[in-house]
Coordinates of N, CA and C in Angstrom, one line a residue:
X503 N -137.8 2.1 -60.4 CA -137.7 1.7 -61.8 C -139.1 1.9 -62.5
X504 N -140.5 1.7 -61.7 CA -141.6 2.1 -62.5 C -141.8 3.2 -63.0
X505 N -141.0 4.5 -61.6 CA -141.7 5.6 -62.1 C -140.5 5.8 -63.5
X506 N -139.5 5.5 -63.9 CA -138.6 5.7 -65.0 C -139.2 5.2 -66.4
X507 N -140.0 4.1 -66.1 CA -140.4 3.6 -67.0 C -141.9 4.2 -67.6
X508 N -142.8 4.8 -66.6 CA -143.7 5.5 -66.6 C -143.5 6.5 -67.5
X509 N -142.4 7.3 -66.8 CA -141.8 8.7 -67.4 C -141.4 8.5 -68.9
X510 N -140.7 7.3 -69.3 CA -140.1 7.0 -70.6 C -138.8 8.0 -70.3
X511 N -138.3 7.4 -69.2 CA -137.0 7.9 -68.8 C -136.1 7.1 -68.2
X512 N -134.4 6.9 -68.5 CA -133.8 5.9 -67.8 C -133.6 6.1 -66.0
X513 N -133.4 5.2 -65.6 CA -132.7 5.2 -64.3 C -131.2 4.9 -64.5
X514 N -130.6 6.3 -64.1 CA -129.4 6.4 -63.9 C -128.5 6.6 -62.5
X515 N -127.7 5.4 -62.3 CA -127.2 5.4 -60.9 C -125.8 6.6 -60.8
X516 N -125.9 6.9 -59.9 CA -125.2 8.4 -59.8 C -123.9 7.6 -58.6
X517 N -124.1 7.5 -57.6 CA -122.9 6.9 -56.6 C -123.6 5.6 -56.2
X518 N -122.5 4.8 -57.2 CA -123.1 3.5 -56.4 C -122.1 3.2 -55.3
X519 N -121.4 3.8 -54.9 CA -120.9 3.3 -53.5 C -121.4 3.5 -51.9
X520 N -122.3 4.9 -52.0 CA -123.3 5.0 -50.9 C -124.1 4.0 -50.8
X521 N -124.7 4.3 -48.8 CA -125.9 3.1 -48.9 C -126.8 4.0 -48.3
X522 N -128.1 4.2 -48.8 CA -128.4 3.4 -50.4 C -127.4 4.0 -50.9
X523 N -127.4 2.9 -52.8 CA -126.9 3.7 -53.9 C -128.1 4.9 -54.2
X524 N -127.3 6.3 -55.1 CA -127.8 7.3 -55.5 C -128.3 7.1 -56.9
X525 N -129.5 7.2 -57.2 CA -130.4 7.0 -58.3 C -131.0 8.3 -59.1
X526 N -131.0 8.7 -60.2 CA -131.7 9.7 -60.5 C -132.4 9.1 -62.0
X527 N -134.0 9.7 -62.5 CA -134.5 9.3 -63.2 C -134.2 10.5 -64.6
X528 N -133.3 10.3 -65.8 CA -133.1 11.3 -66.4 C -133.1 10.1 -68.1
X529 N -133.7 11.1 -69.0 CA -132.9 10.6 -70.4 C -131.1 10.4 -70.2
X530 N -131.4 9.1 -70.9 CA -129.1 8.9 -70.7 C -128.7 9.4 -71.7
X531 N -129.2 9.7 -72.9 CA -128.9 10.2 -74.0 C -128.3 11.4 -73.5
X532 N -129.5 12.6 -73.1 CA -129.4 13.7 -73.0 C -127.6 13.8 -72.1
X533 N -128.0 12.9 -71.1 CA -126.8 12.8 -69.8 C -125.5 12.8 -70.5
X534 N -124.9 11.5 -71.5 CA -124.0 11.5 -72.0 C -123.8 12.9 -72.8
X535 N -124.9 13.3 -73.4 CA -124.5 14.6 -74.7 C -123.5 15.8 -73.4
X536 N -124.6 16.2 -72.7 CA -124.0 17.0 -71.6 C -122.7 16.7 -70.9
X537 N -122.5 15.5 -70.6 CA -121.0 15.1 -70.3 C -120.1 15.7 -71.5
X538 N -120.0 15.4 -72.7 CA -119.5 15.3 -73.9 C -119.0 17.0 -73.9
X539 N -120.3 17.7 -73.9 CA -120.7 19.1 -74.2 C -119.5 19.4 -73.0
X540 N -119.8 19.1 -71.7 CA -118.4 19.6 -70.8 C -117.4 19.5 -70.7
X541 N -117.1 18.1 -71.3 CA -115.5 18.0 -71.6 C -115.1 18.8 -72.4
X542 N -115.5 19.3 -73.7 CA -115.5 19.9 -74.8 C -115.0 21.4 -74.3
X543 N -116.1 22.0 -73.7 CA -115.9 23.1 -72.6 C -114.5 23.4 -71.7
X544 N -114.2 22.2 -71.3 CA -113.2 22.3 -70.4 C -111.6 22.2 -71.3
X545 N -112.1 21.2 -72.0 CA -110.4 21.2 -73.2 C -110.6 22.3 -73.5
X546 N -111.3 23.1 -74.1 CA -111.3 24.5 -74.8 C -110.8 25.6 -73.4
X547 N -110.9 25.5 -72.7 CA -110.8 26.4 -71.3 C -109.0 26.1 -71.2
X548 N -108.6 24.7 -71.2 CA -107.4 24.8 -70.6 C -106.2 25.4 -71.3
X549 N -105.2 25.4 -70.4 CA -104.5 26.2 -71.2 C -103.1 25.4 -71.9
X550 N -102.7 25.5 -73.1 CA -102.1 25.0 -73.1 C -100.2 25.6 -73.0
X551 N -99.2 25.2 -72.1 CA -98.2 25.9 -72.5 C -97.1 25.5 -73.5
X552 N -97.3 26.0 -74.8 CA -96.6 25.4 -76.0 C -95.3 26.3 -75.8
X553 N -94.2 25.6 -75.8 CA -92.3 26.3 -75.9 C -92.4 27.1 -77.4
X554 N -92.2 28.2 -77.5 CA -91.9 28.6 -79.2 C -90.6 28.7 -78.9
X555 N -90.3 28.2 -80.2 CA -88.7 27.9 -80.5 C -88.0 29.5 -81.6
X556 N -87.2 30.0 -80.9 CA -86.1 30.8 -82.2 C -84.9 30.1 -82.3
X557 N -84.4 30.5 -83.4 CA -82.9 29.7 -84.3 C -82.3 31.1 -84.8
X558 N -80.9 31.3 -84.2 CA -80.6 32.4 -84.3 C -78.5 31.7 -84.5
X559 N -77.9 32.6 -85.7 CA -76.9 32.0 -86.1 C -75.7 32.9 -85.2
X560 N -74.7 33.1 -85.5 CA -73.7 33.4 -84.4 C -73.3 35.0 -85.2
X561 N -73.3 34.8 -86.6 CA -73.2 35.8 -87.4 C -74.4 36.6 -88.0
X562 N -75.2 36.7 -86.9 CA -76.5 37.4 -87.2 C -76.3 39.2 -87.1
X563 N -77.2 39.6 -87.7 CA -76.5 41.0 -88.1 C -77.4 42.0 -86.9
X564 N -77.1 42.7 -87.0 CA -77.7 43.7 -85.4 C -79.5 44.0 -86.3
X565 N -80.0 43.9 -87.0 CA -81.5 44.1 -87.3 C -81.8 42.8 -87.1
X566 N -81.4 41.9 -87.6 CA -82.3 40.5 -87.9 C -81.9 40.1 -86.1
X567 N -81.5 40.6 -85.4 CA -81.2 40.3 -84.2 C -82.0 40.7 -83.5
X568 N -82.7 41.9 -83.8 CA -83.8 42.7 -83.1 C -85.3 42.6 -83.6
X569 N -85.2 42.2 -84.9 CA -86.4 41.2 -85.3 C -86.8 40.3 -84.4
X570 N -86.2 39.5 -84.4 CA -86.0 38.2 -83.2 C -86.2 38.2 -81.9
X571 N -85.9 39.7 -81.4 CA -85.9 39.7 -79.7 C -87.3 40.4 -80.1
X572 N -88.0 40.9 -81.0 CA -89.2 41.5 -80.9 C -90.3 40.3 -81.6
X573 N -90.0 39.0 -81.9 CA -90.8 37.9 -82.0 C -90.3 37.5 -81.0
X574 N -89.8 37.3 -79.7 CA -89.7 36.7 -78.7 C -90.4 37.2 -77.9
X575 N -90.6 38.9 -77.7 CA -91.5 39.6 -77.0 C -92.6 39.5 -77.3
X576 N -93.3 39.1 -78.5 CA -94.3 38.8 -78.8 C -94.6 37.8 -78.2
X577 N -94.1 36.2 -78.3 CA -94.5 35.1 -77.2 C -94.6 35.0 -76.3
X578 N -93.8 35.9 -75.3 CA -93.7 36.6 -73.7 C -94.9 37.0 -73.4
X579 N -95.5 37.7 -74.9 CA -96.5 38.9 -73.8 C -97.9 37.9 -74.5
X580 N -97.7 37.1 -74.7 CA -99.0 35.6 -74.7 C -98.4 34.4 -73.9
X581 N -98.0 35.3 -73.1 CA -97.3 34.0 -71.6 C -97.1 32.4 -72.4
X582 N -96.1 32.6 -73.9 CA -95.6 31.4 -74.4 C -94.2 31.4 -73.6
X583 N -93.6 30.4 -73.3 CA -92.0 30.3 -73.2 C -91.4 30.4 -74.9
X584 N -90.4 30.6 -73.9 CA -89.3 31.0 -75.4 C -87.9 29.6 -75.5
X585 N -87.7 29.1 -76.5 CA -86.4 28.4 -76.4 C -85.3 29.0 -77.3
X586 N -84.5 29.5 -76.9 CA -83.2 30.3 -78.3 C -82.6 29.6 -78.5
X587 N -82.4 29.0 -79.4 CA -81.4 28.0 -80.1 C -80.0 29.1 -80.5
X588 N -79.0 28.8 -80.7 CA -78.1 29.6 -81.2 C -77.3 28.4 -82.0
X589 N -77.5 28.3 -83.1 CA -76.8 27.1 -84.0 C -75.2 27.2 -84.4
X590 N -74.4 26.7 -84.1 CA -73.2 26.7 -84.7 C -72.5 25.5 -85.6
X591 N -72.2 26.5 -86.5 CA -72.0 25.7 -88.3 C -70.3 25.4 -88.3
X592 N -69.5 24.2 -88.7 CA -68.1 24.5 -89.1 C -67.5 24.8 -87.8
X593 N -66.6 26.0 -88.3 CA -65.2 26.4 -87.4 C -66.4 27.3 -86.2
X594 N -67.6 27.8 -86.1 CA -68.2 28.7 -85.3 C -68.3 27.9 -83.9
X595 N -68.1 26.5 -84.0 CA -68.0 25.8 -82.4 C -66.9 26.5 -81.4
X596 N -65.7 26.8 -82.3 CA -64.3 27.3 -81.7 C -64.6 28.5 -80.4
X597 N -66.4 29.7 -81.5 CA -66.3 30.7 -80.8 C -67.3 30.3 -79.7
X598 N -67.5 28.9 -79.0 CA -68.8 29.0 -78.0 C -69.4 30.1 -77.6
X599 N -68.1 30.9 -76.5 CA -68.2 31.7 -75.8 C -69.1 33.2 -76.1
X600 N -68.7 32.7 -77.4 CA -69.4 34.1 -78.1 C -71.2 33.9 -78.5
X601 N -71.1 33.2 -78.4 CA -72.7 32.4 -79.0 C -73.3 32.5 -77.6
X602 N -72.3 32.1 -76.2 CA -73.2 32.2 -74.8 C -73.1 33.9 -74.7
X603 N -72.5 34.8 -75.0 CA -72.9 36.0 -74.8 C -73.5 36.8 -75.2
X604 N -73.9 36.1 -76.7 CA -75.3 36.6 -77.6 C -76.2 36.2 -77.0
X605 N -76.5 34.9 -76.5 CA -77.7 34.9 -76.0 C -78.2 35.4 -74.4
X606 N -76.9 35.6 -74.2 CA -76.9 36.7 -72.5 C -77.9 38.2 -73.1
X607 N -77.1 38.7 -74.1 CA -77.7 40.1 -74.3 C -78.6 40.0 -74.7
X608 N -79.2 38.7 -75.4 CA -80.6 38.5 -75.7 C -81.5 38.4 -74.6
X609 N -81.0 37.9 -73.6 CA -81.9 37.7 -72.5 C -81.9 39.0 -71.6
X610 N -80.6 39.7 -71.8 CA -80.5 41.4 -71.3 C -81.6 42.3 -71.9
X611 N -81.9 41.9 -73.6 CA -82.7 43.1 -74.1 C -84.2 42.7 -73.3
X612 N -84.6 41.3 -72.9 CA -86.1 41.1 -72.8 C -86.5 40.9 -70.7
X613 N -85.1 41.3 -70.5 CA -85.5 40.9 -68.5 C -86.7 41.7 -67.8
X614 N -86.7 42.7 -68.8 CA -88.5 43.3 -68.0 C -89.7 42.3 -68.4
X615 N -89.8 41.5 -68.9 CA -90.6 40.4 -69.7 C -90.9 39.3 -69.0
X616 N -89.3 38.8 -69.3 CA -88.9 36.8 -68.7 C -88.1 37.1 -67.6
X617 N -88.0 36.1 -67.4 CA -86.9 35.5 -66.6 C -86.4 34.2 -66.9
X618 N -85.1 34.0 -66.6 CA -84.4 33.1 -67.4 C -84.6 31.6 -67.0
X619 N -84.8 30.6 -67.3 CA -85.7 29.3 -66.6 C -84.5 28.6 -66.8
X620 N -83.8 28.8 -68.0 CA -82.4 27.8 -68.0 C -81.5 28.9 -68.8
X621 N -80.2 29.0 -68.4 CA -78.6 29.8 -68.2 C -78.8 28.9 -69.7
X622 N -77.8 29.8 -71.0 CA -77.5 29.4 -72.3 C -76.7 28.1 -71.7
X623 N -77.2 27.2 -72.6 CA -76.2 25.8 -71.9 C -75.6 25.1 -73.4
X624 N -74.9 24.8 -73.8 CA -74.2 24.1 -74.9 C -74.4 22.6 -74.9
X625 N -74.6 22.3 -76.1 CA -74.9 21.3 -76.6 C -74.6 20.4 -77.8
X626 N -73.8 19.8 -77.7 CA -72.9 19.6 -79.6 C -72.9 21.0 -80.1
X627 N -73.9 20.9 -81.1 CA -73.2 22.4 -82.1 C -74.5 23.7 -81.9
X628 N -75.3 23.2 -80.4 CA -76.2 24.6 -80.5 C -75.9 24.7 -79.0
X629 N -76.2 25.9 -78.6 CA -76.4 26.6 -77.4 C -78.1 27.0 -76.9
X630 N -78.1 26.8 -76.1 CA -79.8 27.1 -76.0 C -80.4 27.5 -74.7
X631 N -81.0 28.4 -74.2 CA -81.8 28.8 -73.2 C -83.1 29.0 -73.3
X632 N -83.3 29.0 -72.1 CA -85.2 28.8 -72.1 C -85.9 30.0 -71.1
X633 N -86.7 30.9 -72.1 CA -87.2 32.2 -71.2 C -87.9 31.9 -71.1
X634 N -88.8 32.0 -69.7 CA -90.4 32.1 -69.1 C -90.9 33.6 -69.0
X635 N -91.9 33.8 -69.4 CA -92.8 35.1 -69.0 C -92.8 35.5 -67.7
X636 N -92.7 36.4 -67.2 CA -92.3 37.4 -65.4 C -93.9 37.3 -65.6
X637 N -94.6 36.8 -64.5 CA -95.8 37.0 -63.7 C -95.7 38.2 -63.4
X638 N -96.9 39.0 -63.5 CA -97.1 40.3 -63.1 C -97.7 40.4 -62.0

């Protein structure tokens, strides 16, 4: 502790569960900043995997359909997952089947990409599947 005090420097215990405990003589100021400064470092480093969501209707027209599978490809190739909603309005519940086979060929146009993490599954009035990005 003298020589800390000498120095105009704290004593900072590092493992107090060894015997001895581990002591180092450092500014704590500095110490904490550099902690702070790492964490900082490390949140910025990690990665986060955010689901992007599309909403796509049952009567969607063959462009605005390929709009769509080409902002999905776009999320894919930034290793985002994809969630396709397919919304059904009114009498369009009648056609489920049809809504699960849009989003089949949707997942037909992008299989060099994803792979399918969840089969179109129904849900009250939407249908929805979840594509993951193919690991290269």
């Amino acid at each position: 502790m003298l020589k800390a005090e000498e120095a105009g420097l704290d004593l900072i215990e590092v493992s107090p569960n060894d015997n001895p405990p581990v002591c180092k003589i450092e500014d704590y100021g500095k110490l904490v900043y550099k902690q702070k400064k790492l964490e900082k470092k490390n949140k910025n480093k990690q990665k986060t995997n955010e689901i992007k969501g599309l909403r796509l209707s049952i009567a969607i027209s063959d462009h605005d359909f390929d709009v769509k599978v080409a902002q999905a490809e776009r999320f894919l190739k930034t290793a985002h997952p994809v969630k396709v909603a397919l919304i059904l309005k009114g009498r369009e519940v009648a056609y489920r089947d049809m809504a699960i086979e849009k989003l089949q060929v949707f997942a037909e146009k992008l299989k060099e990409l994803s792979q399918v993490e969840q089969m179109p599954k129904s849900q009250g009035y939407n249908v929805f599947m979840i594509l993951n990005p193919r690991k290269n």
